[in-house]
Short mmCIF file of C-alpha atoms in Angstrom, two decimals:
data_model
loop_
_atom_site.label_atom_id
_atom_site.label_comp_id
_atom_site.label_asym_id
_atom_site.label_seq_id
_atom_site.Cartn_x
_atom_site.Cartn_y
_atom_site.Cartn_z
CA UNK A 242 59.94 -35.53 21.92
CA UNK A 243 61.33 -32.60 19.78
CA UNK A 244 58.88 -29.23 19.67
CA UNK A 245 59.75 -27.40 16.59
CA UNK A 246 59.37 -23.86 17.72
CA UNK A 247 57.96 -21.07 15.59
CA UNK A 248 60.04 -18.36 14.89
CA UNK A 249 58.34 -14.87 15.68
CA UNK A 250 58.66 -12.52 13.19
CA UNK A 251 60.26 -9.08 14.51
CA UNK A 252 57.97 -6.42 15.22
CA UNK A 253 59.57 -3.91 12.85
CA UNK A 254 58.09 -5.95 9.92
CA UNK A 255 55.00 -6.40 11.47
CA UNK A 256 54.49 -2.53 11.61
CA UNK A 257 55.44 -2.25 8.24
CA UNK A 258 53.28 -5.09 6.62
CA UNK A 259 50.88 -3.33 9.07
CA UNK A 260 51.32 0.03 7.30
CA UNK A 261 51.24 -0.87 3.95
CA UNK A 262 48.31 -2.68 4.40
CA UNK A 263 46.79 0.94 5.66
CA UNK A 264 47.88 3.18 3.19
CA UNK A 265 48.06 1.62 -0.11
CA UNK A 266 49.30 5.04 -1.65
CA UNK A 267 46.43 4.68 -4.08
CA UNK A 268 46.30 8.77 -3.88
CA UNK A 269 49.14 9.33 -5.94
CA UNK A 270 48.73 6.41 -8.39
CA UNK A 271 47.78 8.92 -10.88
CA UNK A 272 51.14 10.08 -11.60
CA UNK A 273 51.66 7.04 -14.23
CA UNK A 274 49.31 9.07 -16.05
CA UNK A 275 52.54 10.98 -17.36
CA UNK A 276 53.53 8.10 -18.99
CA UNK A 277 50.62 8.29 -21.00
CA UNK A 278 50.70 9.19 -24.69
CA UNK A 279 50.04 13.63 -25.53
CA UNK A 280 47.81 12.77 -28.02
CA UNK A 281 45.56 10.62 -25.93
CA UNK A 282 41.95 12.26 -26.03
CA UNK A 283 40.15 12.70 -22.73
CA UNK A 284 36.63 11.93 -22.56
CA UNK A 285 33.99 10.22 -19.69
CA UNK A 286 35.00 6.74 -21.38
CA UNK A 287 38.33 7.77 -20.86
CA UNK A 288 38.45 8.22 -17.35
CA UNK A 289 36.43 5.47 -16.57
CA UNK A 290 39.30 3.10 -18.55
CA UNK A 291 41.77 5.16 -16.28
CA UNK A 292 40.34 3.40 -12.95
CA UNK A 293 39.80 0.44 -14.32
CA UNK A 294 43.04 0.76 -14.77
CA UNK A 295 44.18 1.49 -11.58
CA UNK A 296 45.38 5.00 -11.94
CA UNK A 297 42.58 6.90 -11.02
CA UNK A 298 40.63 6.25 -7.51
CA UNK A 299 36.15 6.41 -8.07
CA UNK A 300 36.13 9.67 -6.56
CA UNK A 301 39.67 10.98 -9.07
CA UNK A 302 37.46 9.08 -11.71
CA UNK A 303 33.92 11.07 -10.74
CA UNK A 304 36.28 14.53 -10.77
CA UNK A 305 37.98 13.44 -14.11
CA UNK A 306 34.45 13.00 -16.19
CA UNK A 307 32.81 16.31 -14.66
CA UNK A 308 35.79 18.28 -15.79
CA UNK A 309 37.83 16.90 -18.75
CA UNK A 310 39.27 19.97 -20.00
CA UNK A 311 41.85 19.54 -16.68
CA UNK A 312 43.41 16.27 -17.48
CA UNK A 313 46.22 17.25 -20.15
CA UNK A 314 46.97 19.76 -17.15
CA UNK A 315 46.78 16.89 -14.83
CA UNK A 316 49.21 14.47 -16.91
CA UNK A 317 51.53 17.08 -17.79
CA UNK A 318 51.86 17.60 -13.83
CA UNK A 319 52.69 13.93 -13.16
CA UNK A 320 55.42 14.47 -15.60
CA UNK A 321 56.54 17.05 -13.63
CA UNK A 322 56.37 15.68 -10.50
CA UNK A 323 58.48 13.16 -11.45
CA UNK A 324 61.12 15.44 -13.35
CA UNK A 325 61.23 17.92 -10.23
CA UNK A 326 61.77 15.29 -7.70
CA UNK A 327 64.46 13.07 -9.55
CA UNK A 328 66.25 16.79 -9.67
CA UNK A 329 65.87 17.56 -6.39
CA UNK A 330 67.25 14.22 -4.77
CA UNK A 331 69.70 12.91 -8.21
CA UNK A 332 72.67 13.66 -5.64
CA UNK A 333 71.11 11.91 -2.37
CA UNK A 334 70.56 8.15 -1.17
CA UNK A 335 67.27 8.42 -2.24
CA UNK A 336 67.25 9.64 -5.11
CA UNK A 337 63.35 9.22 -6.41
CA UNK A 338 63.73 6.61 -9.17
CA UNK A 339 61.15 4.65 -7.06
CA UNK A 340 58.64 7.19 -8.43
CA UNK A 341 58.61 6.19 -12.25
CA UNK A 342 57.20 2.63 -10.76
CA UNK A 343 53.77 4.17 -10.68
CA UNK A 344 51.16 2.93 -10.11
CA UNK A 345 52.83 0.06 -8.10
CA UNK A 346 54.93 1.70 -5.62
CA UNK A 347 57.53 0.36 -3.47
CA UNK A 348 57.24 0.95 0.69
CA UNK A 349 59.81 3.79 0.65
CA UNK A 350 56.49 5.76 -0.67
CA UNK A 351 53.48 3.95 0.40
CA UNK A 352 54.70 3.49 4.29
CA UNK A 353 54.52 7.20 5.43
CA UNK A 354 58.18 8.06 5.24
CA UNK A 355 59.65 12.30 4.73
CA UNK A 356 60.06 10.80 0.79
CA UNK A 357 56.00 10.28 0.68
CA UNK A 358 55.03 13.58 2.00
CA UNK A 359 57.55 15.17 -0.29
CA UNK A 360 55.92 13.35 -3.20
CA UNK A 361 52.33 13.98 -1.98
CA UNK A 362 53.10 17.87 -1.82
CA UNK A 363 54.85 17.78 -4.85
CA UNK A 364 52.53 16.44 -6.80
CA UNK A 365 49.56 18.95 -5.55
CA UNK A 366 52.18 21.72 -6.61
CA UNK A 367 53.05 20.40 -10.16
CA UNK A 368 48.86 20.16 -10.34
CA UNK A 369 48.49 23.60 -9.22
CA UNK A 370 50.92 25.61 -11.41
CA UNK A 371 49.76 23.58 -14.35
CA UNK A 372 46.11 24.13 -14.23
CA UNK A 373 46.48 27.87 -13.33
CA UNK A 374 48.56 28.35 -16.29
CA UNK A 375 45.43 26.15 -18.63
CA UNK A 376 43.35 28.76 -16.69
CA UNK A 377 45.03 31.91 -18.02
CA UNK A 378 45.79 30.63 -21.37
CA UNK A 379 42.18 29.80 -21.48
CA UNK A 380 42.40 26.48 -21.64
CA UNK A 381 39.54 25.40 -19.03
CA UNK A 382 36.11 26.61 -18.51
CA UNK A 383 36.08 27.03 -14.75
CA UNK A 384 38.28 29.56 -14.71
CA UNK A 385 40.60 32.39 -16.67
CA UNK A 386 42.48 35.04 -15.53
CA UNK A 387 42.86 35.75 -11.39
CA UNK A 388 40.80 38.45 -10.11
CA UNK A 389 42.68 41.94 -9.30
CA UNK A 390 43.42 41.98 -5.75
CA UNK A 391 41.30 44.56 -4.11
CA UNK A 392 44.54 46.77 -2.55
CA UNK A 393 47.04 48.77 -4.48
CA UNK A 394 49.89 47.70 -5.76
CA UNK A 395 53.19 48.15 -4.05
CA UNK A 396 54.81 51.63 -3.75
CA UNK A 397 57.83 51.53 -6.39
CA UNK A 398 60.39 51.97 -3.52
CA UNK A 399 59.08 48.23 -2.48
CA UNK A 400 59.98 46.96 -5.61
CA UNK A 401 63.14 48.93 -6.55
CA UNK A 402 65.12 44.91 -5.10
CA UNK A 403 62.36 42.85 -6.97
CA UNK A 404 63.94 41.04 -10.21
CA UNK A 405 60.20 40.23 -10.96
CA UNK A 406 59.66 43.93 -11.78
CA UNK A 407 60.86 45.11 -15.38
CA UNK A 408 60.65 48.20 -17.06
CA UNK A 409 62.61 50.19 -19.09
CA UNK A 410 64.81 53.10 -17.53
CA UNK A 411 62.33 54.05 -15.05
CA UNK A 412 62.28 57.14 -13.06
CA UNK A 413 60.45 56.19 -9.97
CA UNK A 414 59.64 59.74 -8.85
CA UNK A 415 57.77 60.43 -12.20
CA UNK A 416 55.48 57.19 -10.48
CA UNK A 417 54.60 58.51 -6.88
CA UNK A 418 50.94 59.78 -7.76
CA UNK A 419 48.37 56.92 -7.17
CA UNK A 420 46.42 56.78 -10.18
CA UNK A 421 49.59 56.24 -12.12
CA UNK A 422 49.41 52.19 -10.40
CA UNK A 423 46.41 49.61 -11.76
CA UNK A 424 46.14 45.81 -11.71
CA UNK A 425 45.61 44.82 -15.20
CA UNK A 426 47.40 41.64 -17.39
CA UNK A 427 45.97 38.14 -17.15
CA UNK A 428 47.03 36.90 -13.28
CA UNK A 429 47.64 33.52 -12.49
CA UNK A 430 44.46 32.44 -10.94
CA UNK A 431 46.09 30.00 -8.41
CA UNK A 432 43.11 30.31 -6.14
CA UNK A 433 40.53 28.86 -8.92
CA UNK A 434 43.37 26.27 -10.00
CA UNK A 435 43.98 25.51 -6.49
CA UNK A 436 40.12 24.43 -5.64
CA UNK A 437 40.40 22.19 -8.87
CA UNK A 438 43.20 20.44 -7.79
CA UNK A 439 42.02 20.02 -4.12
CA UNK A 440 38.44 18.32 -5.71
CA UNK A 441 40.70 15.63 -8.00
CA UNK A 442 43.71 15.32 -5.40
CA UNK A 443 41.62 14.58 -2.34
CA UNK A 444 39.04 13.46 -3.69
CA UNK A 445 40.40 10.00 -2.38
CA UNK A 446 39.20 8.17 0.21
CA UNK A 447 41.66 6.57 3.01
CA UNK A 448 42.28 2.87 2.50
CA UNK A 449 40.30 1.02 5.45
CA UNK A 450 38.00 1.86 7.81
CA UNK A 451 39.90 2.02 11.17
CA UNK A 452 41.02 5.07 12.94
CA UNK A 453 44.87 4.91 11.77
CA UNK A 454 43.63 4.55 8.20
CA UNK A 455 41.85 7.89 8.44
CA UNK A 456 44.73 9.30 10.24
CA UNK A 457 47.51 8.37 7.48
CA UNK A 458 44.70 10.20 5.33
CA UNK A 459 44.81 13.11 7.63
CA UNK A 460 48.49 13.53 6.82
CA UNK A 461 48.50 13.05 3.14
CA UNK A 462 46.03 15.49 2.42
CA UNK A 463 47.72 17.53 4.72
CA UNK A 464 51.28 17.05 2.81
CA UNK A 465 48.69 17.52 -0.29
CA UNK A 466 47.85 21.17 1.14
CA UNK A 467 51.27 22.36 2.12
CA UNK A 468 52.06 21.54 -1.98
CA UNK A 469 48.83 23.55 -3.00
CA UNK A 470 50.24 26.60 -0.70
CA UNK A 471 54.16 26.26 -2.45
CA UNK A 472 52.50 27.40 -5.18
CA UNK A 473 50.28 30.36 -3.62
CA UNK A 474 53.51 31.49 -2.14
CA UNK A 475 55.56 31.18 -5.14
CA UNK A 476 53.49 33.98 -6.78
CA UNK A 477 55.49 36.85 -8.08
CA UNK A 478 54.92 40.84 -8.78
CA UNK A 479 55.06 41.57 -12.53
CA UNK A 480 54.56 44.80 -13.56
CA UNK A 481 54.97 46.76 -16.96
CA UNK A 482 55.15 50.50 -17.51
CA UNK A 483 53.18 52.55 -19.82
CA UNK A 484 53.84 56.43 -21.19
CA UNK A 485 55.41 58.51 -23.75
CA UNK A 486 59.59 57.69 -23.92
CA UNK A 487 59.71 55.75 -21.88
CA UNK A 488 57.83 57.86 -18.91
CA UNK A 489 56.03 55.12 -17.17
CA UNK A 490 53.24 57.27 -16.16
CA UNK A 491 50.97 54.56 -15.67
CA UNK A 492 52.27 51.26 -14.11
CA UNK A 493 50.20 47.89 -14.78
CA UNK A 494 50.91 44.94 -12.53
CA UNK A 495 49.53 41.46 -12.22
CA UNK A 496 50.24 38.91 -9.83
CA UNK A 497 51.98 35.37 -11.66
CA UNK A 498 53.88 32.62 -11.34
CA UNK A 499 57.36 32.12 -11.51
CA UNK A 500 58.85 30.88 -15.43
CA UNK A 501 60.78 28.16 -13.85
CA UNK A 502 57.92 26.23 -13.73
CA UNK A 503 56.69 23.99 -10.96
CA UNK A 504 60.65 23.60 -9.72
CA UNK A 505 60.32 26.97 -8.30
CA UNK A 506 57.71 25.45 -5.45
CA UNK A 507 59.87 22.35 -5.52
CA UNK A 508 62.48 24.13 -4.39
CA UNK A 509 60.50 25.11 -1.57
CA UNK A 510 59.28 22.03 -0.91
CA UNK A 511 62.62 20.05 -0.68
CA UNK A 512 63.72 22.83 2.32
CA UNK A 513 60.46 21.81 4.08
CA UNK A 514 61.45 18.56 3.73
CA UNK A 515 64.76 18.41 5.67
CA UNK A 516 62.46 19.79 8.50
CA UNK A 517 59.28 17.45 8.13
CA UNK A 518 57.67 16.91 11.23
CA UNK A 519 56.98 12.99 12.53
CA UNK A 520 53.20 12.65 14.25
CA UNK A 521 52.05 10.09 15.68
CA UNK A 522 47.99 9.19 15.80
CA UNK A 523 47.06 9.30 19.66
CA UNK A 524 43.08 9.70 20.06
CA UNK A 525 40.65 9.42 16.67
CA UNK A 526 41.81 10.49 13.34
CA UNK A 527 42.78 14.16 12.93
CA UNK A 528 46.15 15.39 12.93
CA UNK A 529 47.08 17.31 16.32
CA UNK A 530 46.54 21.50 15.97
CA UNK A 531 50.42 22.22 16.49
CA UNK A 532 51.58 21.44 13.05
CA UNK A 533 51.52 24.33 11.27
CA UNK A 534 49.56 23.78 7.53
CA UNK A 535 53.08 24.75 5.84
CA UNK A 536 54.78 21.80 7.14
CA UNK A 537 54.99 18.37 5.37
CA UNK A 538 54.02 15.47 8.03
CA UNK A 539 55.46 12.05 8.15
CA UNK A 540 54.51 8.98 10.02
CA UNK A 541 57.42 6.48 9.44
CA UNK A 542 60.70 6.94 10.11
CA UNK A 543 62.60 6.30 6.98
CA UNK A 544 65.70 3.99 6.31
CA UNK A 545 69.13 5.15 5.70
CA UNK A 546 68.87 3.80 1.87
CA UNK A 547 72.73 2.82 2.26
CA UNK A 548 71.68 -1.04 1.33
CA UNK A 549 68.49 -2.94 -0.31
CA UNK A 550 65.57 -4.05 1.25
CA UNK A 551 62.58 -4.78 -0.36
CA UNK A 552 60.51 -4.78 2.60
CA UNK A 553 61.62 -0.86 3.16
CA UNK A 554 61.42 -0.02 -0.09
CA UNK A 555 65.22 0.85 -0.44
CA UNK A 556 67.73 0.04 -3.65
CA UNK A 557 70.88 0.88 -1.62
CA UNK A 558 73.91 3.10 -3.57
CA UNK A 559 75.98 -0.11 -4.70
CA UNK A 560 77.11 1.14 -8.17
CA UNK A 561 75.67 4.53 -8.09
CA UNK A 562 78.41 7.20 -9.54
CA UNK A 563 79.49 9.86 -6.67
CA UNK A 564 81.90 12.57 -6.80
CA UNK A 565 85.05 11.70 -5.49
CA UNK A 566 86.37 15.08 -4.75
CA UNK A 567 83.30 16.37 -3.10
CA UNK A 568 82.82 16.40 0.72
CA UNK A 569 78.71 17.08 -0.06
CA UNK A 570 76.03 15.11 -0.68
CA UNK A 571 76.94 13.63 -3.98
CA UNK A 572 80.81 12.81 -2.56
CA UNK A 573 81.77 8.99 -2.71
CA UNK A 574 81.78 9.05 1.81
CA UNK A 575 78.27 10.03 1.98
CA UNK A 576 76.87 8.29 -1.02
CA UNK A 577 78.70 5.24 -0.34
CA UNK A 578 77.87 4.84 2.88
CA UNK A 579 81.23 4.41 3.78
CA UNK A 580 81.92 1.53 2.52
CA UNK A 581 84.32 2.97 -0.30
CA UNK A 582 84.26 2.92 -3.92
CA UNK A 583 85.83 1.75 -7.36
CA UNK A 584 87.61 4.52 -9.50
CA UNK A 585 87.43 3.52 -12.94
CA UNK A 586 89.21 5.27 -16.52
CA UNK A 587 88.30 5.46 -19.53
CA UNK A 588 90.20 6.59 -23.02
CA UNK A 589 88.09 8.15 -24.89
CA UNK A 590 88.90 9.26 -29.12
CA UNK A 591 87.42 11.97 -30.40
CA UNK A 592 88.16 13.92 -33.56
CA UNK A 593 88.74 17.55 -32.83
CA UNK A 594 90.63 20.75 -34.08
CA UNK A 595 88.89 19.91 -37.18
CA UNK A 596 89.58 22.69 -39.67
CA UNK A 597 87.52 23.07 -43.62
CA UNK A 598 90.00 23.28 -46.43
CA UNK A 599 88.37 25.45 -49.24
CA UNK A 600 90.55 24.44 -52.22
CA UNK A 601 89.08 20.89 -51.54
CA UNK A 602 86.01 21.41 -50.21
CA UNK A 603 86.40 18.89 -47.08
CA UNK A 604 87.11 19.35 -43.48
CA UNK A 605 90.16 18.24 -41.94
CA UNK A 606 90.49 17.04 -38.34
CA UNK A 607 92.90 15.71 -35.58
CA UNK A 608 91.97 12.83 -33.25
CA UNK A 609 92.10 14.08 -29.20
CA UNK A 610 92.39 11.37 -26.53
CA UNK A 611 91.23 12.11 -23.52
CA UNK A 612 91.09 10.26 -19.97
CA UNK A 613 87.51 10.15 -17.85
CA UNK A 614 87.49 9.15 -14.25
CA UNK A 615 84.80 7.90 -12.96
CA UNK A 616 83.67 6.49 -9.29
CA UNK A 617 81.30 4.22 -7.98
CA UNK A 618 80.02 3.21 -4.78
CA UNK A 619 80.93 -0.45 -3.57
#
């Protein structure tokens, strides 16, 4: 008698089925909101179409109808999510296209990998700096400008190596007495912007009931916190002087965030990500007490994204362009895996030296050829 015998499938998958079955990344399905049209009007029937649409969660939903005024703030933040995280990775493996597949991720961001917390703390950021700008513009009702801080400003020699301070020729001596410093401006009131995003971003609820469910929780609203505090760290010292010619004899100064945007806690971000910290749920839910909150947390080891596999949620780097003179992260031997590359040229015509003739009233030009090299990962 023959006995067919079942294969077993390899624990590796089961963990990962296992996984995604946990934690559904239905937190951060609101970032296909920035794919949404500007002129789209935000009211209670609005938000309610928006989870039965699958981008919002109940709880996002609730938040979303008590405070309208924040989503524009909150879609132009998914946009930026997406735009500072394509940036920050365009030259690795991974290089965050997997994001504009929102609301139906692949596993590289639903399985707890160092990509995931990035994205989770990114996105908190991105909310952040956007609704504390809406708040000093004046833009939302729950908050404006950020309350004066209750010390002094900096002594001048502190901020003689700040490029956020800008005056015009300054004589710092003519600044020493105290009442010559105030707080005045329109701060960025991160803290009020900060609370707002905290009620819409966590306002999710972990995907099952068992204790690993509310531990992958534990970590993305941890990553989620770590994004909020980017931003309360990225703050800035602006100040502007006051006075007859130029005498600066009274200095105002407001606290605000930096012009680059929401890339500026990106940036700070991405170096917390090459040092994310892997825990592991051992007794109930919460996360242990030796992570410190600036960290990003991960769960999953992730893959090396050389080749693709659906099941880990990598596209591989066949036929992505590399540099082929570049020993970095963008070269052809790290983005390639090794496994070489194609060098292709191209001839390109162009017209050029193109010079106007007055007498005729026409422009004259010379066609250029030109050769473009090009390389791309077997």
């Amino acid at each position: 008698m023959n006995v067919t015998k079942c294969e077993e499938t390899p624990w590796p998958v089961i963990i990962i089925i296992l996984l995604l079955s946990v934690h559904g990344g239905s937190s951060i399905k609101w970032l296909a909101l920035g794919k949404s049209n500007d002129a789209r009007v935000w009211t209670r029937e609005a938000c309610t179409a928006a989870k039965s649409s699958g981008l919002l969660e109940r709880k996002q939903a609730r938040a979303c109808r008590a405070t309208t005024d924040v989503m524009p703030s909150i879609v132009q933040a998914a946009r930026d999510t997406t735009a500072v995280c394509q940036q920050a990775f365009r030259n690795r493996r991974w290089n965050c296209s997997s994001i504009e597949r929102a609301p139906h991720y692949t596993p590289d961001l639903l399985s707890g990998t160092r990509e995931q917390a990035f994205v989770y703390a990114m996105s908190a950021a991105a909310a952040v700096w956007r609704l504390a700008r809406g708040c000093a513009l004046g833009n939302l009702a729950a908050c404006s400008c950020a309350t004066p801080p209750r010390r002094e400003p900096p002594s001048p020699s502190a901020l003689t190596s700040s490029t956020s301070f800008t005056s015009k020729s300054v004589s710092f001596d003519a600044m020493s007495a105290r009442n010559s410093f105030k707080w005045g401006g329109c701060g960025d009131d991160v803290r009020s912007a900060s609370r707002l995003a905290k009620r819409f971003l966590q306002g999710s609820s972990p995907t099952g009931t068992g204790s690993t469910a509310k531990f992958m929780h534990a970590v993305n609203m941890h990553n989620n916190r770590a994004g909020r505090r980017a931003v309360e760290q990225s703050l800035t010292l602006e100040c502007k002087c006051h006075g007859v010619s130029g005498s600066c004899s009274v200095r105002t100064c407001w606290r605000g965030l930096d012009s680059k945007g929401p890339s500026a806690a990106g940036a700070r971000l991405f170096r917390k990500y090459a040092t994310a910290a892997e825990v592991r749920a051992k007794s109930g839910s919460r996360l242990p007490p030796l992570y410190h909150h600036d960290n990003l947390l991960y769960t999953t080891k992730s893959p090396d994204y050389c080749i693709p596999d659906k099941k880990r949620g990598s596209l591989g780097t066949i036929g992505r362009q590399c540099n082929g003179s570049s020993p970095g992260y963008e070269g052809c031997e790290y983005l390639c895996c090794g496994r070489g590359h194609i060098t292709k040229t191209r001839e390109i015509l162009e017209r050029c030296q193109c010079k106007y003739i007055s007498c005729c009233y026409s422009v004259q030009c010379k066609t250029c050829r030109s050769v473009i090299t090009t390389y791309e990962c077997n």
